[in-house]
Short mmCIF file of C-alpha atoms in Angstrom, two decimals:
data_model
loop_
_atom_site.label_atom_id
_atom_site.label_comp_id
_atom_site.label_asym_id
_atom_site.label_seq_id
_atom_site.Cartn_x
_atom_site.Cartn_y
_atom_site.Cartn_z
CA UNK A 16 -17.74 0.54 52.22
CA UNK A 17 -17.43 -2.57 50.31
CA UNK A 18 -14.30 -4.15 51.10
CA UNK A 19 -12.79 -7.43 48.84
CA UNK A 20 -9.88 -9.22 47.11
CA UNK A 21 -9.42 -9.81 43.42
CA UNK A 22 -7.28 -11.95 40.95
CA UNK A 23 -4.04 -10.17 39.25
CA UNK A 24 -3.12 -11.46 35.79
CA UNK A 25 -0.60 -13.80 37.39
CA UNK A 26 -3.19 -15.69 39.66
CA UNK A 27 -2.04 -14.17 42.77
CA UNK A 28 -4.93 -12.70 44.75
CA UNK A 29 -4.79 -8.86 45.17
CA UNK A 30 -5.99 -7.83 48.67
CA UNK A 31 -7.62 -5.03 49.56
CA UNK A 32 -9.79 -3.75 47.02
CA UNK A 33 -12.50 -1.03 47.69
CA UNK A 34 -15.41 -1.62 45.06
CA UNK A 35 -17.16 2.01 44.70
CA UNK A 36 -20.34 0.84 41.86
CA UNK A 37 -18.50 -0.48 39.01
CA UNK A 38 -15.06 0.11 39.93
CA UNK A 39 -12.71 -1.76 42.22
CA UNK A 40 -9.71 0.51 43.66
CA UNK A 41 -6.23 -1.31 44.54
CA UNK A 42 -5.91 -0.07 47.96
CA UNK A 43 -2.22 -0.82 47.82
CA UNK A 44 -2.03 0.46 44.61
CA UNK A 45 -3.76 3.80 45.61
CA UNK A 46 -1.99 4.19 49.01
CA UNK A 47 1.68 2.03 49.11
CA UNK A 48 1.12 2.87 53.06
CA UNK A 49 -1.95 0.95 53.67
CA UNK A 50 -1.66 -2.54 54.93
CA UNK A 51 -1.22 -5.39 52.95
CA UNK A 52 -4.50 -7.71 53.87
CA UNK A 53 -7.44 -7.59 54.70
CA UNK A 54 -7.72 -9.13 57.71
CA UNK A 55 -4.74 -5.87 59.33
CA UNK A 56 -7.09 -3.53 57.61
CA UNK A 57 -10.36 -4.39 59.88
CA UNK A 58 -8.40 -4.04 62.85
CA UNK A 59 -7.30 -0.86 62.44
CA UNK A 60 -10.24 0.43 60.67
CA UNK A 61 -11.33 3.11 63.10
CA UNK A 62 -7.82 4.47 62.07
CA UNK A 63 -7.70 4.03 58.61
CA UNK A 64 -11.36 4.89 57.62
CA UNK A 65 -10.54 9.05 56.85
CA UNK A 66 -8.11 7.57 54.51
CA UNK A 67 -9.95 4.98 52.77
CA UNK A 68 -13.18 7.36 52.84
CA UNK A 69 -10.73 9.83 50.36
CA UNK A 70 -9.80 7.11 48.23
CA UNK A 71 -13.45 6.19 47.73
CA UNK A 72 -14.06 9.91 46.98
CA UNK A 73 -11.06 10.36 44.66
CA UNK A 74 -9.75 6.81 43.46
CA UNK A 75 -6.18 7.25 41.42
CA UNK A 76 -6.94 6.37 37.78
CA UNK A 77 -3.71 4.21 37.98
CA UNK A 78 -5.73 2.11 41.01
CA UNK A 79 -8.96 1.57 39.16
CA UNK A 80 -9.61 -1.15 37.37
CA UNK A 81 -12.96 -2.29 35.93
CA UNK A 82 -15.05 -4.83 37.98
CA UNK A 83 -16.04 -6.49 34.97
CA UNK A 84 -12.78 -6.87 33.91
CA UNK A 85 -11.51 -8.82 37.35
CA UNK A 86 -12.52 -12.22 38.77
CA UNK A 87 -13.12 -11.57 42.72
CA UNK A 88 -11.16 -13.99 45.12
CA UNK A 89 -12.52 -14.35 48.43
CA UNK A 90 -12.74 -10.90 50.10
CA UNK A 91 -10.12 -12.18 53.27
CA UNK A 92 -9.01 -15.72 54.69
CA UNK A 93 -10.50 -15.84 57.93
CA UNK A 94 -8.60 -17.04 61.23
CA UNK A 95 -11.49 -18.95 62.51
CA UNK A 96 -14.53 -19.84 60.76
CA UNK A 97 -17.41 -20.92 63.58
CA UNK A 98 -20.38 -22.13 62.71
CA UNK A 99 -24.00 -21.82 63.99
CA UNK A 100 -26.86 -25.00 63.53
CA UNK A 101 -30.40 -24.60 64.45
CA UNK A 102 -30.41 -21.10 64.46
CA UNK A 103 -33.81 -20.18 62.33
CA UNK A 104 -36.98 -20.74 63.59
CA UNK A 105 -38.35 -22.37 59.92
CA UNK A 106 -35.31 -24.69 59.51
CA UNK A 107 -35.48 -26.17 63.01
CA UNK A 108 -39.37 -26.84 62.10
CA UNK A 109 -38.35 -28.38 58.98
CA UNK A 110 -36.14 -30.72 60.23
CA UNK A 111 -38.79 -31.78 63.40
CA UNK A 112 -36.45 -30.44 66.18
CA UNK A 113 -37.09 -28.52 69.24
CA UNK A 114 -35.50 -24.71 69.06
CA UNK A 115 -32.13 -24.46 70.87
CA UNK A 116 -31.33 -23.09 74.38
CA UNK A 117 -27.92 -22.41 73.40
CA UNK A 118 -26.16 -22.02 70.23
CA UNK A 119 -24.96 -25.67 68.46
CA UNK A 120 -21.08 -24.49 67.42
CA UNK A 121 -19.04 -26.27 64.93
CA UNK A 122 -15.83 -25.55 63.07
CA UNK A 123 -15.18 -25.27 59.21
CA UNK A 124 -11.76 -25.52 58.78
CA UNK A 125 -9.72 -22.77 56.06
CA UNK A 126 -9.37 -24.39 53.46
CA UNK A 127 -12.87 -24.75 52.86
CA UNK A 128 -12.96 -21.01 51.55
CA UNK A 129 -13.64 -20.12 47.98
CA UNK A 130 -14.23 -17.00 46.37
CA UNK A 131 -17.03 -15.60 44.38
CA UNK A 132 -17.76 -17.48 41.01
CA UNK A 133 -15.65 -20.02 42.12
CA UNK A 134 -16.75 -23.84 41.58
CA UNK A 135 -18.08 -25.77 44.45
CA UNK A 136 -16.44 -29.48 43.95
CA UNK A 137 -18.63 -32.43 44.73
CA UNK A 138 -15.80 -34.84 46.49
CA UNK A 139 -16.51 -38.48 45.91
CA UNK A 140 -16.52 -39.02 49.54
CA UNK A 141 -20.35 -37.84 49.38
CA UNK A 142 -23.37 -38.05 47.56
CA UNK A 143 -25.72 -35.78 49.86
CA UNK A 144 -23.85 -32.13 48.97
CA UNK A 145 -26.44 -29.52 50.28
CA UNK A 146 -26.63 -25.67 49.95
CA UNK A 147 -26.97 -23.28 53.36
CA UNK A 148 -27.31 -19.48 52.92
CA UNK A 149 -26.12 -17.82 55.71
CA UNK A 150 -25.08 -14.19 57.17
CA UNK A 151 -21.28 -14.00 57.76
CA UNK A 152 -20.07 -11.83 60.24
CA UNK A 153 -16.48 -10.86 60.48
CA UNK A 154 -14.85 -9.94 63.71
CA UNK A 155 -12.97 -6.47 63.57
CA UNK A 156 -11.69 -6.20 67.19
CA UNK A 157 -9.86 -8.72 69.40
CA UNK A 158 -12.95 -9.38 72.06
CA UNK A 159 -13.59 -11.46 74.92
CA UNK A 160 -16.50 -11.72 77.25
CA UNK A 161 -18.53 -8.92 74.82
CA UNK A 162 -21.14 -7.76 76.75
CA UNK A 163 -24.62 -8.19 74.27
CA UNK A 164 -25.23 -4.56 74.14
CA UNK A 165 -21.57 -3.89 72.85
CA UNK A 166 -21.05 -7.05 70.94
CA UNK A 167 -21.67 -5.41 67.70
CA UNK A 168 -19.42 -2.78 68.24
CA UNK A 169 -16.46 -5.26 67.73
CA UNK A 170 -17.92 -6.57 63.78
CA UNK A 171 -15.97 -4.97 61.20
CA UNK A 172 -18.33 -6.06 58.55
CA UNK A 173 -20.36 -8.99 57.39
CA UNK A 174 -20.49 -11.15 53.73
CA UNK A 175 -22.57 -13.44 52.04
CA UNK A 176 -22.06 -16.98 52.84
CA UNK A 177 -22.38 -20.50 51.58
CA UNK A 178 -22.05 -23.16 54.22
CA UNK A 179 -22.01 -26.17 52.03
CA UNK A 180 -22.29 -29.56 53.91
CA UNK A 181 -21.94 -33.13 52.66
CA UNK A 182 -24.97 -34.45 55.07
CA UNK A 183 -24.13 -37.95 54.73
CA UNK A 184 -20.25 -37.26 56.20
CA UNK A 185 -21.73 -34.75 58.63
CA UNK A 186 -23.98 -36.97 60.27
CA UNK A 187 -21.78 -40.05 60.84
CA UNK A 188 -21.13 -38.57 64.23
CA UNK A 189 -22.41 -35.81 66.70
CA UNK A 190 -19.15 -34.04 65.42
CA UNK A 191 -20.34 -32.30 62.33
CA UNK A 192 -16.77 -30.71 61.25
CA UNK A 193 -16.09 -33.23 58.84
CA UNK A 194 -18.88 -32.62 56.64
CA UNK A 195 -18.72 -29.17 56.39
CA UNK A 196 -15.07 -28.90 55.80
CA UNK A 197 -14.39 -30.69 52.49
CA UNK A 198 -12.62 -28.17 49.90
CA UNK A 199 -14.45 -25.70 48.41
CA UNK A 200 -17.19 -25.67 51.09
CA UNK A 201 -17.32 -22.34 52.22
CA UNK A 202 -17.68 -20.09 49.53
CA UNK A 203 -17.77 -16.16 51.03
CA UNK A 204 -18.24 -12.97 49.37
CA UNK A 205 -18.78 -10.75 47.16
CA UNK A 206 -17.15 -8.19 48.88
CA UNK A 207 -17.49 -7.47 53.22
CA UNK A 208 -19.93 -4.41 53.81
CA UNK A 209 -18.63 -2.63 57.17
CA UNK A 210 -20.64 -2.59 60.08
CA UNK A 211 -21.51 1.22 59.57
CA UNK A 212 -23.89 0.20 56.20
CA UNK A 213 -25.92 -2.16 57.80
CA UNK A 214 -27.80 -0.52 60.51
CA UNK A 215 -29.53 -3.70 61.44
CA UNK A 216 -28.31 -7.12 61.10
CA UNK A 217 -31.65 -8.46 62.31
CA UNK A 218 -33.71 -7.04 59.04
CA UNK A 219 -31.65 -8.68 56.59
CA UNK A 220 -33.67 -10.27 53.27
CA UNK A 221 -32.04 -13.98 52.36
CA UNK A 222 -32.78 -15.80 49.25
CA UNK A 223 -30.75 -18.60 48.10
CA UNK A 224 -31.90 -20.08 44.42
CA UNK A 225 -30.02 -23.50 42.68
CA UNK A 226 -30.60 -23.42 39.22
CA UNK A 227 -33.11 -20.26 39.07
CA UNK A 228 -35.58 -22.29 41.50
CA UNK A 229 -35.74 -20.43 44.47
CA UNK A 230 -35.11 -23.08 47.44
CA UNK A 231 -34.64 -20.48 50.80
CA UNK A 232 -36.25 -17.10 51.78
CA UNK A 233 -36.26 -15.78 54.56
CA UNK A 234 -35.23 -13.05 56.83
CA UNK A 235 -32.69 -12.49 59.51
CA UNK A 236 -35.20 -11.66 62.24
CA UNK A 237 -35.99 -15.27 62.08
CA UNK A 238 -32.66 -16.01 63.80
CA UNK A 239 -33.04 -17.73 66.96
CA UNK A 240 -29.91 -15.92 68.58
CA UNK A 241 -29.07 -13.13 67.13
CA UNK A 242 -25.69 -11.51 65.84
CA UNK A 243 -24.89 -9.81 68.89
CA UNK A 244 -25.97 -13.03 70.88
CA UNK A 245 -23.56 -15.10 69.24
CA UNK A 246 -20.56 -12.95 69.52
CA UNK A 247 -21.53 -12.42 72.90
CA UNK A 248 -21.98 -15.83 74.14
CA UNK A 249 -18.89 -17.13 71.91
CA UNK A 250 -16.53 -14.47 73.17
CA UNK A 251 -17.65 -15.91 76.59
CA UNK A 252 -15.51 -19.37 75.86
CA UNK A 253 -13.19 -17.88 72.35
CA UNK A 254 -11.03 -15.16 72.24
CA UNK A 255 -12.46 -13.39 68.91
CA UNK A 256 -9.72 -11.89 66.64
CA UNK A 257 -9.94 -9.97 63.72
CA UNK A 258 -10.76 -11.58 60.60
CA UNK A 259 -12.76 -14.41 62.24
CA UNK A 260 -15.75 -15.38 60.63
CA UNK A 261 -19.07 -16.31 61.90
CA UNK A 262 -21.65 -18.31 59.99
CA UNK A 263 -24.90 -17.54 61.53
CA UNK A 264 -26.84 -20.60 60.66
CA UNK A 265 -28.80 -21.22 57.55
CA UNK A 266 -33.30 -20.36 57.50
CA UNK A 267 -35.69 -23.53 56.29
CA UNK A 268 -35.42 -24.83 52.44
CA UNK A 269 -32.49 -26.80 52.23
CA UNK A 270 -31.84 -29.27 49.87
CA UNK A 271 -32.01 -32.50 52.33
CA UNK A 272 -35.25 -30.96 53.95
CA UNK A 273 -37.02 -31.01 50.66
CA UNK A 274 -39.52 -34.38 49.29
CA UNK A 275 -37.46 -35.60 47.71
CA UNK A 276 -34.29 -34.68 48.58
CA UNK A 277 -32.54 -31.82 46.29
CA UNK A 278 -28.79 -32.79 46.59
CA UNK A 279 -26.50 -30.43 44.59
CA UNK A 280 -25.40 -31.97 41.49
CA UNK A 281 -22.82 -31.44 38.73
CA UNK A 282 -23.72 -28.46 36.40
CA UNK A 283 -26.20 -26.62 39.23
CA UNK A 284 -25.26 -22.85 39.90
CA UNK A 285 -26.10 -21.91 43.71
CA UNK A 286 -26.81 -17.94 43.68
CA UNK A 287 -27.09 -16.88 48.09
CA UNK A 288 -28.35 -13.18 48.05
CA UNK A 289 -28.70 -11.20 51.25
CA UNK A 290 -30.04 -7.19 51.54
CA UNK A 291 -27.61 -4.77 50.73
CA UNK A 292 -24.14 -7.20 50.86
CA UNK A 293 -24.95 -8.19 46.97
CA UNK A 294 -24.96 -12.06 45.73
CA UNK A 295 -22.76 -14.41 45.96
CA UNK A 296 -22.64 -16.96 42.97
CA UNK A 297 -21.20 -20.72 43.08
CA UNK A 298 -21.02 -23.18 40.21
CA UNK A 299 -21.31 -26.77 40.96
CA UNK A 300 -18.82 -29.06 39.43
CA UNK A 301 -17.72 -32.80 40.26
CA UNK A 302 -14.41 -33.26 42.32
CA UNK A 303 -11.63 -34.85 39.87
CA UNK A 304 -11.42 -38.75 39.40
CA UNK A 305 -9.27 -39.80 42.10
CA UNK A 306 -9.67 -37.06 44.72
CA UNK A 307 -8.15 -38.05 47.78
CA UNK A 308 -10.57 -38.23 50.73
CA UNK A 309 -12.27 -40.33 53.18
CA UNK A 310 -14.26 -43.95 52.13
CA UNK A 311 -17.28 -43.31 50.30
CA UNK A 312 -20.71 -43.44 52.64
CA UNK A 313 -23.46 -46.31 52.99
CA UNK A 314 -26.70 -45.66 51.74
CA UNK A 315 -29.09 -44.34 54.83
CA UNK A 316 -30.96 -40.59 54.91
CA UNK A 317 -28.62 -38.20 56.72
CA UNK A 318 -30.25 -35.89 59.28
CA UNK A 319 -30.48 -31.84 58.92
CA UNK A 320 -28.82 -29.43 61.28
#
């Protein structure tokens, strides 16, 4: 099932849409019953799922609406959103550094979450803006101390995302939260596949293009720890809930790896595509005049995590 949020008329985001091909179905529409959000949905899913599975079979005219004629928001606002450096083999060779022993965590904080087709802002508080494909996995169960060989049992789903990061305000300090929490910076979506239609999270295809060049490709395999890895060894120290995302870490090809550098600039259009969870589509636009935020950076090349 494809699971996501769109845009009513009045600018309010609908939750809980099921996208079947073309169509999106208004869950709450369809079934007043049903939960409100997203995030209440995946953690009673094992519940719910004969119900949604006859909505996708026979969706209410009065539910459907078009998914050409919607703008997506996105697909749920996540509790936590933890993030994973270093964790492809052909990005930690790009950048020179040695392949982790354990995962390097950060934070991105919520209100770095955008939607599908939403703009990425470049804040004046940086000049090094750089692109990061990544898996997202989305927590579906509340979990602690997950055992590896059960860990995926408590992912709902997982999305496409962007993990945007202004390099130069990442790298002033081993604290990289900063950088890759500016607004805008976390762009998710299109819509969260469950866990039942992806067999494998491990033997996933990732391509990430700005501008129709095509800067990372790559697979999932490449992953240094994989899915089940993380959520095991993070349920070890966090208590996972549902609707917390994961960010798996980005493969090699981004922007500040490249000779020369390929920031993201005003105008680009960043396109991340992963097997069978669709593409998720960003463009690039320059913060307003004014923007509140921290002092602009010093020249200097900012290191890649």
């Amino acid at each position: 099932m494809r699971l996501g949020s769109y845009y009513a008329p009045s600018g309010q985001a609908r939750a809980c849409g099921l996208a079947d091909g073309d169509v999106l179905v208004d869950l709450n529409r369809a079934d007043a019953a049903l939960p409100a959000d997203l995030v209440t949905i995946l953690g009673q899913r094992h519940e719910l799922r004969p119900r949604l599975a006859r909505l996708l079979s026979d969706p209410p005219a009065a539910a459907s609406v078009a998914l050409s004629a919607v703008e997506l928001a996105a697909p749920l606002a996540p509790g936590k959103i933890i993030g994973i450096g270093l964790n492809y083999r052909d990005h930690a060779a790009e950048t020179g550094q040695a392949l982790p022993d354990y995962p390097t965590v950060f934070a991105k904080f919520p209100n770095s979450v955008t939607g599908p087709a939403q703009p990425i802002r470049l804040p004046a508080a940086s000049s090094r803006v750089d692109y990061e494909g990544e898996l997202g996995v989305v927590i579906g169960a509340r979990a602690r101390a997950v055992p590896p060989d059960e860990a995926l049992g408590v992912v709902a789903g997982y999305l496409v995302v962007n993990d945007v990061s202004a390099r130069d305000v990442q790298n002033r300090t081993s604290q990289w939260t900063l950088g890759k929490s500016f607004d805008t910076f976390a762009p998710i979506g299109p819509f969260l596949v469950t866990a039942d239609e992806v067999p494998d999270p491990q033997r996933l295809e990732l391509t990430v293009t700005v501008s129709g060049t095509v800067m990372q490709h790559s697979s999932t395999a490449n992953m240094v720890f994989s899915v089940a890895a993380l959520v095991s060894l993070l349920s070890e120290v966090i208590t996972l809930e549902p609707g917390d995302l994961i960010a798996t870490g980005t493969p090699g090809g981004v922007g500040a790896a490249q000779t020369p550098p390929r920031f993201l600039r005003d105008g680009d259009v960043v396109e991340v595509a992963i097997e069978g969870l669709g593409a998720l589509r960003n463009p690039v636009t320059s913060a307003a005049a004014g923007q509140p935020g921290v002092a602009a950076p010093g020249a200097g090349t900012a290191a890649v995590r």
